[in-house]
mmCIF file with all atom_site columns, C-alpha atoms and ligand atoms in Angstrom:
data_model
loop_
_atom_site.group_PDB
_atom_site.id
_atom_site.type_symbol
_atom_site.label_atom_id
_atom_site.label_alt_id
_atom_site.label_comp_id
_atom_site.label_asym_id
_atom_site.label_entity_id
_atom_site.label_seq_id
_atom_site.pdbx_PDB_ins_code
_atom_site.Cartn_x
_atom_site.Cartn_y
_atom_site.Cartn_z
_atom_site.occupancy
_atom_site.B_iso_or_equiv
_atom_site.pdbx_formal_charge
_atom_site.auth_seq_id
_atom_site.auth_comp_id
_atom_site.auth_asym_id
_atom_site.auth_atom_id
_atom_site.pdbx_PDB_model_num
ATOM   1   C  CA  . MET A 1 1   ? -6.068  22.294  20.225  1.00 0.00 ? 11  MET A CA  1
ATOM   2   C  CA  . ASN A 1 2   ? -6.952  18.667  20.905  1.00 0.00 ? 12  ASN A CA  1
ATOM   3   C  CA  . LYS A 1 3   ? -5.293  16.103  18.724  1.00 0.00 ? 13  LYS A CA  1
ATOM   4   C  CA  . THR A 1 4   ? -7.574  13.759  16.867  1.00 0.00 ? 14  THR A CA  1
ATOM   5   C  CA  . LYS A 1 5   ? -7.378  10.025  17.515  1.00 0.00 ? 15  LYS A CA  1
ATOM   6   C  CA  . LEU A 1 6   ? -5.891  9.574   14.052  1.00 0.00 ? 16  LEU A CA  1
ATOM   7   C  CA  . GLU A 1 7   ? -3.176  12.159  14.748  1.00 0.00 ? 17  GLU A CA  1
ATOM   8   C  CA  . LEU A 1 8   ? -2.266  10.300  17.926  1.00 0.00 ? 18  LEU A CA  1
ATOM   9   C  CA  . ILE A 1 9   ? -2.007  6.981   16.058  1.00 0.00 ? 19  ILE A CA  1
ATOM   10  C  CA  . LYS A 1 10  ? 0.227   8.639   13.472  1.00 0.00 ? 20  LYS A CA  1
ATOM   11  C  CA  . GLU A 1 11  ? 2.429   10.274  16.117  1.00 0.00 ? 21  GLU A CA  1
ATOM   12  C  CA  . ARG A 1 12  ? 2.883   7.000   17.965  1.00 0.00 ? 22  ARG A CA  1
ATOM   13  C  CA  . ALA A 1 13  ? 3.736   5.157   14.733  1.00 0.00 ? 23  ALA A CA  1
ATOM   14  C  CA  . LEU A 1 14  ? 6.373   7.752   13.801  1.00 0.00 ? 24  LEU A CA  1
ATOM   15  C  CA  . LEU A 1 15  ? 7.805   7.636   17.328  1.00 0.00 ? 25  LEU A CA  1
ATOM   16  C  CA  . ASN A 1 16  ? 8.148   3.844   17.022  1.00 0.00 ? 26  ASN A CA  1
ATOM   17  C  CA  . HIS A 1 17  ? 9.707   4.128   13.544  1.00 0.00 ? 27  HIS A CA  1
ATOM   18  C  CA  . VAL A 1 18  ? 6.824   2.300   11.879  1.00 0.00 ? 28  VAL A CA  1
ATOM   19  C  CA  . PRO A 1 19  ? 7.157   3.181   8.172   1.00 0.00 ? 29  PRO A CA  1
ATOM   20  C  CA  . ILE A 1 20  ? 3.665   4.639   7.678   1.00 0.00 ? 30  ILE A CA  1
ATOM   21  C  CA  . ILE A 1 21  ? 2.621   6.361   4.480   1.00 0.00 ? 31  ILE A CA  1
ATOM   22  C  CA  . MET A 1 22  ? 4.140   9.828   4.091   1.00 0.00 ? 32  MET A CA  1
ATOM   23  C  CA  . ASP A 1 23  ? 1.870   12.894  4.028   1.00 0.00 ? 33  ASP A CA  1
ATOM   24  C  CA  . ASP A 1 24  ? 2.588   13.888  0.423   1.00 0.00 ? 34  ASP A CA  1
ATOM   25  C  CA  . THR A 1 25  ? 2.068   10.291  -0.756  1.00 0.00 ? 35  THR A CA  1
ATOM   26  C  CA  . LEU A 1 26  ? -1.306  10.207  0.974   1.00 0.00 ? 36  LEU A CA  1
ATOM   27  C  CA  . GLU A 1 27  ? -2.240  13.590  -0.519  1.00 0.00 ? 37  GLU A CA  1
ATOM   28  C  CA  . THR A 1 28  ? -1.309  12.312  -3.984  1.00 0.00 ? 38  THR A CA  1
ATOM   29  C  CA  . ILE A 1 29  ? -3.455  9.189   -3.566  1.00 0.00 ? 39  ILE A CA  1
ATOM   30  C  CA  . GLU A 1 30  ? -6.301  11.401  -2.335  1.00 0.00 ? 40  GLU A CA  1
ATOM   31  C  CA  . LYS A 1 31  ? -6.097  13.394  -5.579  1.00 0.00 ? 41  LYS A CA  1
ATOM   32  C  CA  . TYR A 1 32  ? -6.409  10.215  -7.671  1.00 0.00 ? 42  TYR A CA  1
ATOM   33  C  CA  . MET A 1 33  ? -9.316  8.984   -5.549  1.00 0.00 ? 43  MET A CA  1
ATOM   34  C  CA  . LYS A 1 34  ? -11.145 12.322  -5.510  1.00 0.00 ? 44  LYS A CA  1
ATOM   35  C  CA  . ASN A 1 35  ? -14.594 12.255  -7.082  1.00 0.00 ? 45  ASN A CA  1
ATOM   36  C  CA  . LYS A 1 36  ? -14.858 8.487   -6.946  1.00 0.00 ? 46  LYS A CA  1
ATOM   37  C  CA  . LYS A 1 37  ? -15.923 6.295   -4.095  1.00 0.00 ? 47  LYS A CA  1
ATOM   38  C  CA  . VAL A 1 38  ? -15.086 2.606   -4.271  1.00 0.00 ? 48  VAL A CA  1
ATOM   39  C  CA  . ASP A 1 39  ? -16.417 -0.649  -2.838  1.00 0.00 ? 49  ASP A CA  1
ATOM   40  C  CA  . LYS A 1 40  ? -13.294 -2.729  -2.273  1.00 0.00 ? 50  LYS A CA  1
ATOM   41  C  CA  . ILE A 1 41  ? -9.712  -1.806  -1.409  1.00 0.00 ? 51  ILE A CA  1
ATOM   42  C  CA  . LEU A 1 42  ? -6.839  -4.246  -0.956  1.00 0.00 ? 52  LEU A CA  1
ATOM   43  C  CA  . GLU A 1 43  ? -3.739  -3.303  0.987   1.00 0.00 ? 53  GLU A CA  1
ATOM   44  C  CA  . ILE A 1 44  ? -0.554  -5.360  1.209   1.00 0.00 ? 54  ILE A CA  1
ATOM   45  C  CA  . GLY A 1 45  ? 1.245   -4.316  4.419   1.00 0.00 ? 55  GLY A CA  1
ATOM   46  C  CA  . THR A 1 46  ? -1.038  -3.104  7.238   1.00 0.00 ? 56  THR A CA  1
ATOM   47  C  CA  . ALA A 1 47  ? 1.589   -2.253  9.856   1.00 0.00 ? 57  ALA A CA  1
ATOM   48  C  CA  . VAL A 1 48  ? -0.397  -0.439  12.604  1.00 0.00 ? 58  VAL A CA  1
ATOM   49  C  CA  . GLY A 1 49  ? -3.391  0.247   10.381  1.00 0.00 ? 59  GLY A CA  1
ATOM   50  C  CA  . TYR A 1 50  ? -2.658  3.916   9.730   1.00 0.00 ? 60  TYR A CA  1
ATOM   51  C  CA  . SER A 1 51  ? -2.967  3.937   5.925   1.00 0.00 ? 61  SER A CA  1
ATOM   52  C  CA  . ALA A 1 52  ? -5.958  1.563   5.986   1.00 0.00 ? 62  ALA A CA  1
ATOM   53  C  CA  . ILE A 1 53  ? -7.751  3.935   8.360   1.00 0.00 ? 63  ILE A CA  1
ATOM   54  C  CA  . CYS A 1 54  ? -6.905  6.874   6.060   1.00 0.00 ? 64  CYS A CA  1
ATOM   55  C  CA  . PHE A 1 55  ? -8.253  4.978   3.034   1.00 0.00 ? 65  PHE A CA  1
ATOM   56  C  CA  . THR A 1 56  ? -11.686 4.350   4.626   1.00 0.00 ? 66  THR A CA  1
ATOM   57  C  CA  . LYS A 1 57  ? -12.748 7.780   3.384   1.00 0.00 ? 67  LYS A CA  1
ATOM   58  C  CA  . PHE A 1 58  ? -12.548 6.476   -0.209  1.00 0.00 ? 68  PHE A CA  1
ATOM   59  C  CA  . LEU A 1 59  ? -15.209 3.841   0.495   1.00 0.00 ? 69  LEU A CA  1
ATOM   60  C  CA  . ASN A 1 60  ? -18.814 3.822   -0.544  1.00 0.00 ? 70  ASN A CA  1
ATOM   61  C  CA  . LEU A 1 61  ? -21.338 3.078   2.160   1.00 0.00 ? 71  LEU A CA  1
ATOM   62  C  CA  . GLY A 1 62  ? -20.885 -0.654  2.827   1.00 0.00 ? 72  GLY A CA  1
ATOM   63  C  CA  . GLY A 1 63  ? -17.438 -0.662  1.211   1.00 0.00 ? 73  GLY A CA  1
ATOM   64  C  CA  . LYS A 1 64  ? -14.631 -2.780  2.666   1.00 0.00 ? 74  LYS A CA  1
ATOM   65  C  CA  . ILE A 1 65  ? -10.851 -2.833  2.960   1.00 0.00 ? 75  ILE A CA  1
ATOM   66  C  CA  . ASP A 1 66  ? -8.910  -6.108  3.069   1.00 0.00 ? 76  ASP A CA  1
ATOM   67  C  CA  . THR A 1 67  ? -5.394  -5.612  4.384   1.00 0.00 ? 77  THR A CA  1
ATOM   68  C  CA  . ILE A 1 68  ? -2.615  -8.179  4.805   1.00 0.00 ? 78  ILE A CA  1
ATOM   69  C  CA  . GLU A 1 69  ? -0.005  -8.267  7.572   1.00 0.00 ? 79  GLU A CA  1
ATOM   70  C  CA  . ARG A 1 70  ? 2.345   -11.012 8.770   1.00 0.00 ? 80  ARG A CA  1
ATOM   71  C  CA  . ASN A 1 71  ? 3.891   -9.422  11.867  1.00 0.00 ? 81  ASN A CA  1
ATOM   72  C  CA  . THR A 1 72  ? 1.879   -10.400 14.968  1.00 0.00 ? 82  THR A CA  1
ATOM   73  C  CA  . GLU A 1 73  ? 2.917   -7.329  16.996  1.00 0.00 ? 83  GLU A CA  1
ATOM   74  C  CA  . MET A 1 74  ? 1.771   -5.075  14.171  1.00 0.00 ? 84  MET A CA  1
ATOM   75  C  CA  . ILE A 1 75  ? -1.495  -6.979  13.790  1.00 0.00 ? 85  ILE A CA  1
ATOM   76  C  CA  . LYS A 1 76  ? -2.253  -6.534  17.482  1.00 0.00 ? 86  LYS A CA  1
ATOM   77  C  CA  . GLU A 1 77  ? -1.650  -2.805  17.361  1.00 0.00 ? 87  GLU A CA  1
ATOM   78  C  CA  . ALA A 1 78  ? -3.498  -2.406  14.069  1.00 0.00 ? 88  ALA A CA  1
ATOM   79  C  CA  . LYS A 1 79  ? -6.570  -4.080  15.560  1.00 0.00 ? 89  LYS A CA  1
ATOM   80  C  CA  . GLU A 1 80  ? -6.452  -1.737  18.566  1.00 0.00 ? 90  GLU A CA  1
ATOM   81  C  CA  . ASN A 1 81  ? -6.039  1.347   16.379  1.00 0.00 ? 91  ASN A CA  1
ATOM   82  C  CA  . ILE A 1 82  ? -8.796  0.349   13.979  1.00 0.00 ? 92  ILE A CA  1
ATOM   83  C  CA  . LYS A 1 83  ? -11.107 -0.200  16.939  1.00 0.00 ? 93  LYS A CA  1
ATOM   84  C  CA  . ILE A 1 84  ? -10.220 3.171   18.502  1.00 0.00 ? 94  ILE A CA  1
ATOM   85  C  CA  . ILE A 1 85  ? -11.247 4.868   15.248  1.00 0.00 ? 95  ILE A CA  1
ATOM   86  C  CA  . SER A 1 86  ? -14.404 2.687   15.104  1.00 0.00 ? 96  SER A CA  1
ATOM   87  C  CA  . GLN A 1 87  ? -13.568 1.439   11.606  1.00 0.00 ? 97  GLN A CA  1
ATOM   88  C  CA  . ASP A 1 88  ? -13.396 -2.252  12.520  1.00 0.00 ? 98  ASP A CA  1
ATOM   89  C  CA  . TYR A 1 89  ? -16.549 -3.046  10.549  1.00 0.00 ? 99  TYR A CA  1
ATOM   90  C  CA  . LYS A 1 90  ? -14.889 -1.701  7.375   1.00 0.00 ? 100 LYS A CA  1
ATOM   91  C  CA  . ILE A 1 91  ? -11.377 -3.145  7.697   1.00 0.00 ? 101 ILE A CA  1
ATOM   92  C  CA  . ASN A 1 92  ? -10.567 -6.843  7.597   1.00 0.00 ? 102 ASN A CA  1
ATOM   93  C  CA  . ILE A 1 93  ? -7.026  -7.967  8.382   1.00 0.00 ? 103 ILE A CA  1
ATOM   94  C  CA  . PHE A 1 94  ? -5.747  -11.135 6.716   1.00 0.00 ? 104 PHE A CA  1
ATOM   95  C  CA  . GLU A 1 95  ? -3.086  -12.431 9.080   1.00 0.00 ? 105 GLU A CA  1
ATOM   96  C  CA  . GLY A 1 96  ? -0.108  -14.060 7.421   1.00 0.00 ? 106 GLY A CA  1
ATOM   97  C  CA  . ASP A 1 97  ? 2.347   -13.729 4.584   1.00 0.00 ? 107 ASP A CA  1
ATOM   98  C  CA  . ALA A 1 98  ? 0.916   -11.971 1.546   1.00 0.00 ? 108 ALA A CA  1
ATOM   99  C  CA  . VAL A 1 99  ? 2.839   -14.419 -0.642  1.00 0.00 ? 109 VAL A CA  1
ATOM   100 C  CA  . ASP A 1 100 ? 0.605   -17.204 0.715   1.00 0.00 ? 110 ASP A CA  1
ATOM   101 C  CA  . ILE A 1 101 ? -2.598  -15.199 1.110   1.00 0.00 ? 111 ILE A CA  1
ATOM   102 C  CA  . LEU A 1 102 ? -2.795  -13.355 -2.228  1.00 0.00 ? 112 LEU A CA  1
ATOM   103 C  CA  . PRO A 1 103 ? -3.065  -16.454 -4.468  1.00 0.00 ? 113 PRO A CA  1
ATOM   104 C  CA  . ASN A 1 104 ? -6.105  -17.537 -2.418  1.00 0.00 ? 114 ASN A CA  1
ATOM   105 C  CA  . LEU A 1 105 ? -8.005  -14.268 -2.889  1.00 0.00 ? 115 LEU A CA  1
ATOM   106 C  CA  . ASN A 1 106 ? -10.627 -14.087 -5.611  1.00 0.00 ? 116 ASN A CA  1
ATOM   107 C  CA  . ASP A 1 107 ? -12.533 -10.851 -5.001  1.00 0.00 ? 117 ASP A CA  1
ATOM   108 C  CA  . LYS A 1 108 ? -12.061 -7.944  -7.369  1.00 0.00 ? 118 LYS A CA  1
ATOM   109 C  CA  . TYR A 1 109 ? -10.691 -4.692  -5.990  1.00 0.00 ? 119 TYR A CA  1
ATOM   110 C  CA  . ASP A 1 110 ? -11.065 -1.075  -7.117  1.00 0.00 ? 120 ASP A CA  1
ATOM   111 C  CA  . MET A 1 111 ? -7.870  0.118   -5.481  1.00 0.00 ? 121 MET A CA  1
ATOM   112 C  CA  . ILE A 1 112 ? -4.808  -1.881  -4.456  1.00 0.00 ? 122 ILE A CA  1
ATOM   113 C  CA  . PHE A 1 113 ? -2.047  -0.429  -2.284  1.00 0.00 ? 123 PHE A CA  1
ATOM   114 C  CA  . ILE A 1 114 ? 1.250   -2.322  -2.367  1.00 0.00 ? 124 ILE A CA  1
ATOM   115 C  CA  . ASP A 1 115 ? 3.340   -1.427  0.686   1.00 0.00 ? 125 ASP A CA  1
ATOM   116 C  CA  . ALA A 1 116 ? 5.212   -4.493  1.981   1.00 0.00 ? 126 ALA A CA  1
ATOM   117 C  CA  . ALA A 1 117 ? 8.398   -6.514  1.290   1.00 0.00 ? 127 ALA A CA  1
ATOM   118 C  CA  . LYS A 1 118 ? 10.174  -4.752  -1.582  1.00 0.00 ? 128 LYS A CA  1
ATOM   119 C  CA  . GLY A 1 119 ? 11.702  -7.995  -2.804  1.00 0.00 ? 129 GLY A CA  1
ATOM   120 C  CA  . LYS A 1 120 ? 8.196   -9.290  -3.499  1.00 0.00 ? 130 LYS A CA  1
ATOM   121 C  CA  . TYR A 1 121 ? 6.924   -6.330  -5.554  1.00 0.00 ? 131 TYR A CA  1
ATOM   122 C  CA  . PRO A 1 122 ? 6.961   -8.161  -8.927  1.00 0.00 ? 132 PRO A CA  1
ATOM   123 C  CA  . PHE A 1 123 ? 4.943   -11.005 -7.377  1.00 0.00 ? 133 PHE A CA  1
ATOM   124 C  CA  . PHE A 1 124 ? 2.575   -8.545  -5.683  1.00 0.00 ? 134 PHE A CA  1
ATOM   125 C  CA  . LEU A 1 125 ? 2.057   -6.863  -9.070  1.00 0.00 ? 135 LEU A CA  1
ATOM   126 C  CA  . GLU A 1 126 ? 1.193   -10.133 -10.780 1.00 0.00 ? 136 GLU A CA  1
ATOM   127 C  CA  . GLN A 1 127 ? -1.390  -10.839 -8.077  1.00 0.00 ? 137 GLN A CA  1
ATOM   128 C  CA  . ALA A 1 128 ? -2.693  -7.260  -8.030  1.00 0.00 ? 138 ALA A CA  1
ATOM   129 C  CA  . LEU A 1 129 ? -3.319  -7.369  -11.790 1.00 0.00 ? 139 LEU A CA  1
ATOM   130 C  CA  . ARG A 1 130 ? -5.276  -10.590 -11.342 1.00 0.00 ? 140 ARG A CA  1
ATOM   131 C  CA  . LEU A 1 131 ? -7.377  -9.042  -8.563  1.00 0.00 ? 141 LEU A CA  1
ATOM   132 C  CA  . LEU A 1 132 ? -7.920  -5.565  -10.038 1.00 0.00 ? 142 LEU A CA  1
ATOM   133 C  CA  . ASN A 1 133 ? -11.218 -4.390  -11.526 1.00 0.00 ? 143 ASN A CA  1
ATOM   134 C  CA  . ASN A 1 134 ? -10.808 -3.127  -15.101 1.00 0.00 ? 144 ASN A CA  1
ATOM   135 C  CA  . ASP A 1 135 ? -11.285 0.468   -13.977 1.00 0.00 ? 145 ASP A CA  1
ATOM   136 C  CA  . GLY A 1 136 ? -9.230  -0.034  -10.818 1.00 0.00 ? 146 GLY A CA  1
ATOM   137 C  CA  . ILE A 1 137 ? -5.966  1.574   -9.743  1.00 0.00 ? 147 ILE A CA  1
ATOM   138 C  CA  . ILE A 1 138 ? -2.775  0.178   -8.210  1.00 0.00 ? 148 ILE A CA  1
ATOM   139 C  CA  . PHE A 1 139 ? -0.504  2.309   -6.029  1.00 0.00 ? 149 PHE A CA  1
ATOM   140 C  CA  . ALA A 1 140 ? 2.937   0.944   -5.129  1.00 0.00 ? 150 ALA A CA  1
ATOM   141 C  CA  . ASP A 1 141 ? 4.656   2.807   -2.294  1.00 0.00 ? 151 ASP A CA  1
ATOM   142 C  CA  . ASN A 1 142 ? 8.416   3.181   -1.721  1.00 0.00 ? 152 ASN A CA  1
ATOM   143 C  CA  . ILE A 1 143 ? 9.049   2.521   -5.394  1.00 0.00 ? 153 ILE A CA  1
ATOM   144 C  CA  . LEU A 1 144 ? 12.118  4.817   -5.481  1.00 0.00 ? 154 LEU A CA  1
ATOM   145 C  CA  . TYR A 1 145 ? 13.413  3.566   -2.097  1.00 0.00 ? 155 TYR A CA  1
ATOM   146 C  CA  . LYS A 1 146 ? 15.246  6.642   -0.794  1.00 0.00 ? 156 LYS A CA  1
ATOM   147 C  CA  . GLY A 1 147 ? 16.603  7.324   -4.264  1.00 0.00 ? 157 GLY A CA  1
ATOM   148 C  CA  . TYR A 1 148 ? 18.536  4.028   -4.421  1.00 0.00 ? 158 TYR A CA  1
ATOM   149 C  CA  . VAL A 1 149 ? 16.395  2.780   -7.326  1.00 0.00 ? 159 VAL A CA  1
ATOM   150 C  CA  . LEU A 1 150 ? 17.558  5.595   -9.614  1.00 0.00 ? 160 LEU A CA  1
ATOM   151 C  CA  . SER A 1 151 ? 21.142  5.605   -8.369  1.00 0.00 ? 161 SER A CA  1
ATOM   152 C  CA  . ASP A 1 152 ? 24.031  3.640   -9.916  1.00 0.00 ? 162 ASP A CA  1
ATOM   153 C  CA  . TYR A 1 153 ? 25.635  2.893   -6.621  1.00 0.00 ? 163 TYR A CA  1
ATOM   154 C  CA  . ASN A 1 154 ? 23.820  0.694   -4.120  1.00 0.00 ? 164 ASN A CA  1
ATOM   155 C  CA  . LYS A 1 155 ? 25.082  -0.953  -0.990  1.00 0.00 ? 165 LYS A CA  1
ATOM   156 C  CA  . HIS A 1 156 ? 24.950  -4.729  -1.022  1.00 0.00 ? 166 HIS A CA  1
ATOM   157 C  CA  . LYS A 1 157 ? 22.274  -4.649  1.670   1.00 0.00 ? 167 LYS A CA  1
ATOM   158 C  CA  . GLN A 1 158 ? 19.845  -2.800  -0.588  1.00 0.00 ? 168 GLN A CA  1
ATOM   159 C  CA  . ARG A 1 159 ? 20.752  -4.380  -3.896  1.00 0.00 ? 169 ARG A CA  1
ATOM   160 C  CA  . THR A 1 160 ? 18.157  -7.153  -3.944  1.00 0.00 ? 170 THR A CA  1
ATOM   161 C  CA  . ALA A 1 161 ? 15.321  -4.798  -2.992  1.00 0.00 ? 171 ALA A CA  1
ATOM   162 C  CA  . VAL A 1 162 ? 16.498  -2.264  -5.574  1.00 0.00 ? 172 VAL A CA  1
ATOM   163 C  CA  . ASN A 1 163 ? 16.612  -4.904  -8.312  1.00 0.00 ? 173 ASN A CA  1
ATOM   164 C  CA  . HIS A 1 164 ? 13.068  -6.015  -7.542  1.00 0.00 ? 174 HIS A CA  1
ATOM   165 C  CA  . LEU A 1 165 ? 11.759  -2.447  -7.455  1.00 0.00 ? 175 LEU A CA  1
ATOM   166 C  CA  . ARG A 1 166 ? 13.448  -1.772  -10.801 1.00 0.00 ? 176 ARG A CA  1
ATOM   167 C  CA  . GLU A 1 167 ? 11.839  -4.908  -12.161 1.00 0.00 ? 177 GLU A CA  1
ATOM   168 C  CA  . TYR A 1 168 ? 8.441   -3.686  -10.926 1.00 0.00 ? 178 TYR A CA  1
ATOM   169 C  CA  . ILE A 1 169 ? 8.948   -0.345  -12.703 1.00 0.00 ? 179 ILE A CA  1
ATOM   170 C  CA  . LYS A 1 170 ? 9.987   -2.149  -15.885 1.00 0.00 ? 180 LYS A CA  1
ATOM   171 C  CA  . LEU A 1 171 ? 6.930   -4.420  -15.750 1.00 0.00 ? 181 LEU A CA  1
ATOM   172 C  CA  . VAL A 1 172 ? 4.416   -1.610  -15.245 1.00 0.00 ? 182 VAL A CA  1
ATOM   173 C  CA  . THR A 1 173 ? 5.977   0.812   -17.735 1.00 0.00 ? 183 THR A CA  1
ATOM   174 C  CA  . GLU A 1 174 ? 6.683   -1.673  -20.547 1.00 0.00 ? 184 GLU A CA  1
ATOM   175 C  CA  . ASN A 1 175 ? 3.374   -3.559  -20.452 1.00 0.00 ? 185 ASN A CA  1
ATOM   176 C  CA  . PRO A 1 176 ? 1.318   -2.087  -23.352 1.00 0.00 ? 186 PRO A CA  1
ATOM   177 C  CA  . LYS A 1 177 ? -1.922  -2.826  -21.500 1.00 0.00 ? 187 LYS A CA  1
ATOM   178 C  CA  . LEU A 1 178 ? -0.986  -0.573  -18.581 1.00 0.00 ? 188 LEU A CA  1
ATOM   179 C  CA  . ASP A 1 179 ? -0.786  3.166   -18.007 1.00 0.00 ? 189 ASP A CA  1
ATOM   180 C  CA  . THR A 1 180 ? 1.765   4.022   -15.355 1.00 0.00 ? 190 THR A CA  1
ATOM   181 C  CA  . GLU A 1 181 ? 3.206   7.108   -13.710 1.00 0.00 ? 191 GLU A CA  1
ATOM   182 C  CA  . ILE A 1 182 ? 6.245   6.960   -11.449 1.00 0.00 ? 192 ILE A CA  1
ATOM   183 C  CA  . LEU A 1 183 ? 5.955   9.879   -9.050  1.00 0.00 ? 193 LEU A CA  1
ATOM   184 C  CA  . ASP A 1 184 ? 8.689   11.401  -6.945  1.00 0.00 ? 194 ASP A CA  1
ATOM   185 C  CA  . VAL A 1 185 ? 6.500   11.966  -3.901  1.00 0.00 ? 195 VAL A CA  1
ATOM   186 C  CA  . GLY A 1 186 ? 7.333   10.622  -0.460  1.00 0.00 ? 196 GLY A CA  1
ATOM   187 C  CA  . ASP A 1 187 ? 9.517   7.564   -1.014  1.00 0.00 ? 197 ASP A CA  1
ATOM   188 C  CA  . GLY A 1 188 ? 8.300   7.228   -4.606  1.00 0.00 ? 198 GLY A CA  1
ATOM   189 C  CA  . LEU A 1 189 ? 4.855   6.144   -5.758  1.00 0.00 ? 199 LEU A CA  1
ATOM   190 C  CA  . ALA A 1 190 ? 3.942   4.105   -8.843  1.00 0.00 ? 200 ALA A CA  1
ATOM   191 C  CA  . VAL A 1 191 ? 0.389   4.650   -10.083 1.00 0.00 ? 201 VAL A CA  1
ATOM   192 C  CA  . THR A 1 192 ? -0.941  2.074   -12.531 1.00 0.00 ? 202 THR A CA  1
ATOM   193 C  CA  . LYS A 1 193 ? -4.244  1.750   -14.382 1.00 0.00 ? 203 LYS A CA  1
ATOM   194 C  CA  . ILE A 1 194 ? -5.378  -0.690  -17.028 1.00 0.00 ? 204 ILE A CA  1
ATOM   195 C  CA  . LYS A 1 195 ? -5.732  0.946   -20.462 1.00 0.00 ? 205 LYS A CA  1
ATOM   196 C  CA  . PHE A 1 196 ? -9.205  0.876   -21.937 1.00 0.00 ? 206 PHE A CA  1
HETATM 197 N  N1  . SAH B 2 .   ? 0.725   0.557   4.947   1.00 0.00 ? 312 SAH B N1  1
HETATM 198 C  C1  . SAH B 2 .   ? 1.232   0.936   6.264   1.00 0.00 ? 312 SAH B C1  1
HETATM 199 C  C2  . SAH B 2 .   ? 2.719   0.694   6.390   1.00 0.00 ? 312 SAH B C2  1
HETATM 200 C  C3  . SAH B 2 .   ? 3.172   -0.698  6.037   1.00 0.00 ? 312 SAH B C3  1
HETATM 201 S  S1  . SAH B 2 .   ? 4.855   -0.993  6.488   1.00 0.00 ? 312 SAH B S1  1
HETATM 202 C  C4  . SAH B 2 .   ? 0.945   2.419   6.458   1.00 0.00 ? 312 SAH B C4  1
HETATM 203 O  O1  . SAH B 2 .   ? 1.245   3.193   5.552   1.00 0.00 ? 312 SAH B O1  1
HETATM 204 O  O2  . SAH B 2 .   ? 0.420   2.796   7.517   1.00 0.00 ? 312 SAH B O2  1
HETATM 205 C  C5  . SAH B 2 .   ? 5.074   -2.566  5.767   1.00 0.00 ? 312 SAH B C5  1
HETATM 206 C  C6  . SAH B 2 .   ? 4.410   -3.712  6.529   1.00 0.00 ? 312 SAH B C6  1
HETATM 207 O  O3  . SAH B 2 .   ? 4.371   -4.820  5.651   1.00 0.00 ? 312 SAH B O3  1
HETATM 208 C  C7  . SAH B 2 .   ? 5.170   -4.156  7.783   1.00 0.00 ? 312 SAH B C7  1
HETATM 209 O  O4  . SAH B 2 .   ? 4.319   -4.087  8.885   1.00 0.00 ? 312 SAH B O4  1
HETATM 210 C  C8  . SAH B 2 .   ? 5.575   -5.593  7.480   1.00 0.00 ? 312 SAH B C8  1
HETATM 211 O  O5  . SAH B 2 .   ? 5.471   -6.440  8.596   1.00 0.00 ? 312 SAH B O5  1
HETATM 212 C  C9  . SAH B 2 .   ? 4.570   -5.993  6.424   1.00 0.00 ? 312 SAH B C9  1
HETATM 213 N  N2  . SAH B 2 .   ? 5.030   -7.021  5.483   1.00 0.00 ? 312 SAH B N2  1
HETATM 214 C  C10 . SAH B 2 .   ? 6.216   -7.047  4.823   1.00 0.00 ? 312 SAH B C10 1
HETATM 215 N  N3  . SAH B 2 .   ? 6.270   -8.097  4.017   1.00 0.00 ? 312 SAH B N3  1
HETATM 216 C  C11 . SAH B 2 .   ? 5.097   -8.769  4.149   1.00 0.00 ? 312 SAH B C11 1
HETATM 217 C  C12 . SAH B 2 .   ? 4.560   -9.951  3.576   1.00 0.00 ? 312 SAH B C12 1
HETATM 218 N  N4  . SAH B 2 .   ? 5.266   -10.667 2.698   1.00 0.00 ? 312 SAH B N4  1
HETATM 219 N  N5  . SAH B 2 .   ? 3.328   -10.333 3.960   1.00 0.00 ? 312 SAH B N5  1
HETATM 220 C  C13 . SAH B 2 .   ? 2.615   -9.631  4.853   1.00 0.00 ? 312 SAH B C13 1
HETATM 221 N  N6  . SAH B 2 .   ? 3.068   -8.496  5.442   1.00 0.00 ? 312 SAH B N6  1
HETATM 222 C  C14 . SAH B 2 .   ? 4.289   -8.078  5.086   1.00 0.00 ? 312 SAH B C14 1
HETATM 223 MG MG1 . MG  B 3 .   ? 5.414   2.557   2.499   1.00 0.00 ? 313 MG  B MG1 1
#
């Protein structure tokens, strides 16, 4: 059987050790997004565009995805991939560091996918909450970081990331205005909605 263009993009990403969204994480997000199409999605961490391309199926006609990436090699490949799939009119890449770009955004988004520097997750959350529509949803990938986040012992190398991910979990679970689930799918997924 012929592989689809999307399958080829995925295969190439995995071969090059690009940390694309895991299958069960994507399936979980698909369940949350079932029965509702949205107009605007924000993604922090494009890499080669794989997850952004997957998310286009959640969009209403005329809907758009803004995605942020700082690595120029990744941006180049993402642009190629997005063009191959003919989704370039739906996906806009903001080139640069999300820490600089996010504070300058003012659109409202229906879905926000946080999937970049783990040490910046608390900052990304603060910005995501500012940019989220009241009935929107925030997904944060890699929230359990290979199990390190729930483990007592962490190597020095991972400690800073782990502390920031734990802080993210604390912020989303202890804020009385938010409804959050921490799911053990893929590398861990936090799902947050604003309470009505
Ligand atoms: N969402 C992609 C995978 C993203 S991997 C997918 O599932 O297909 C994480 C990406 O975030 C990397 O490409 C990395 O370069 C980028 N990144 C990390 N920190 C960033 C930051 N502060 N600003 C912008 N991009 C960042
Ligand atoms: Mg990820």
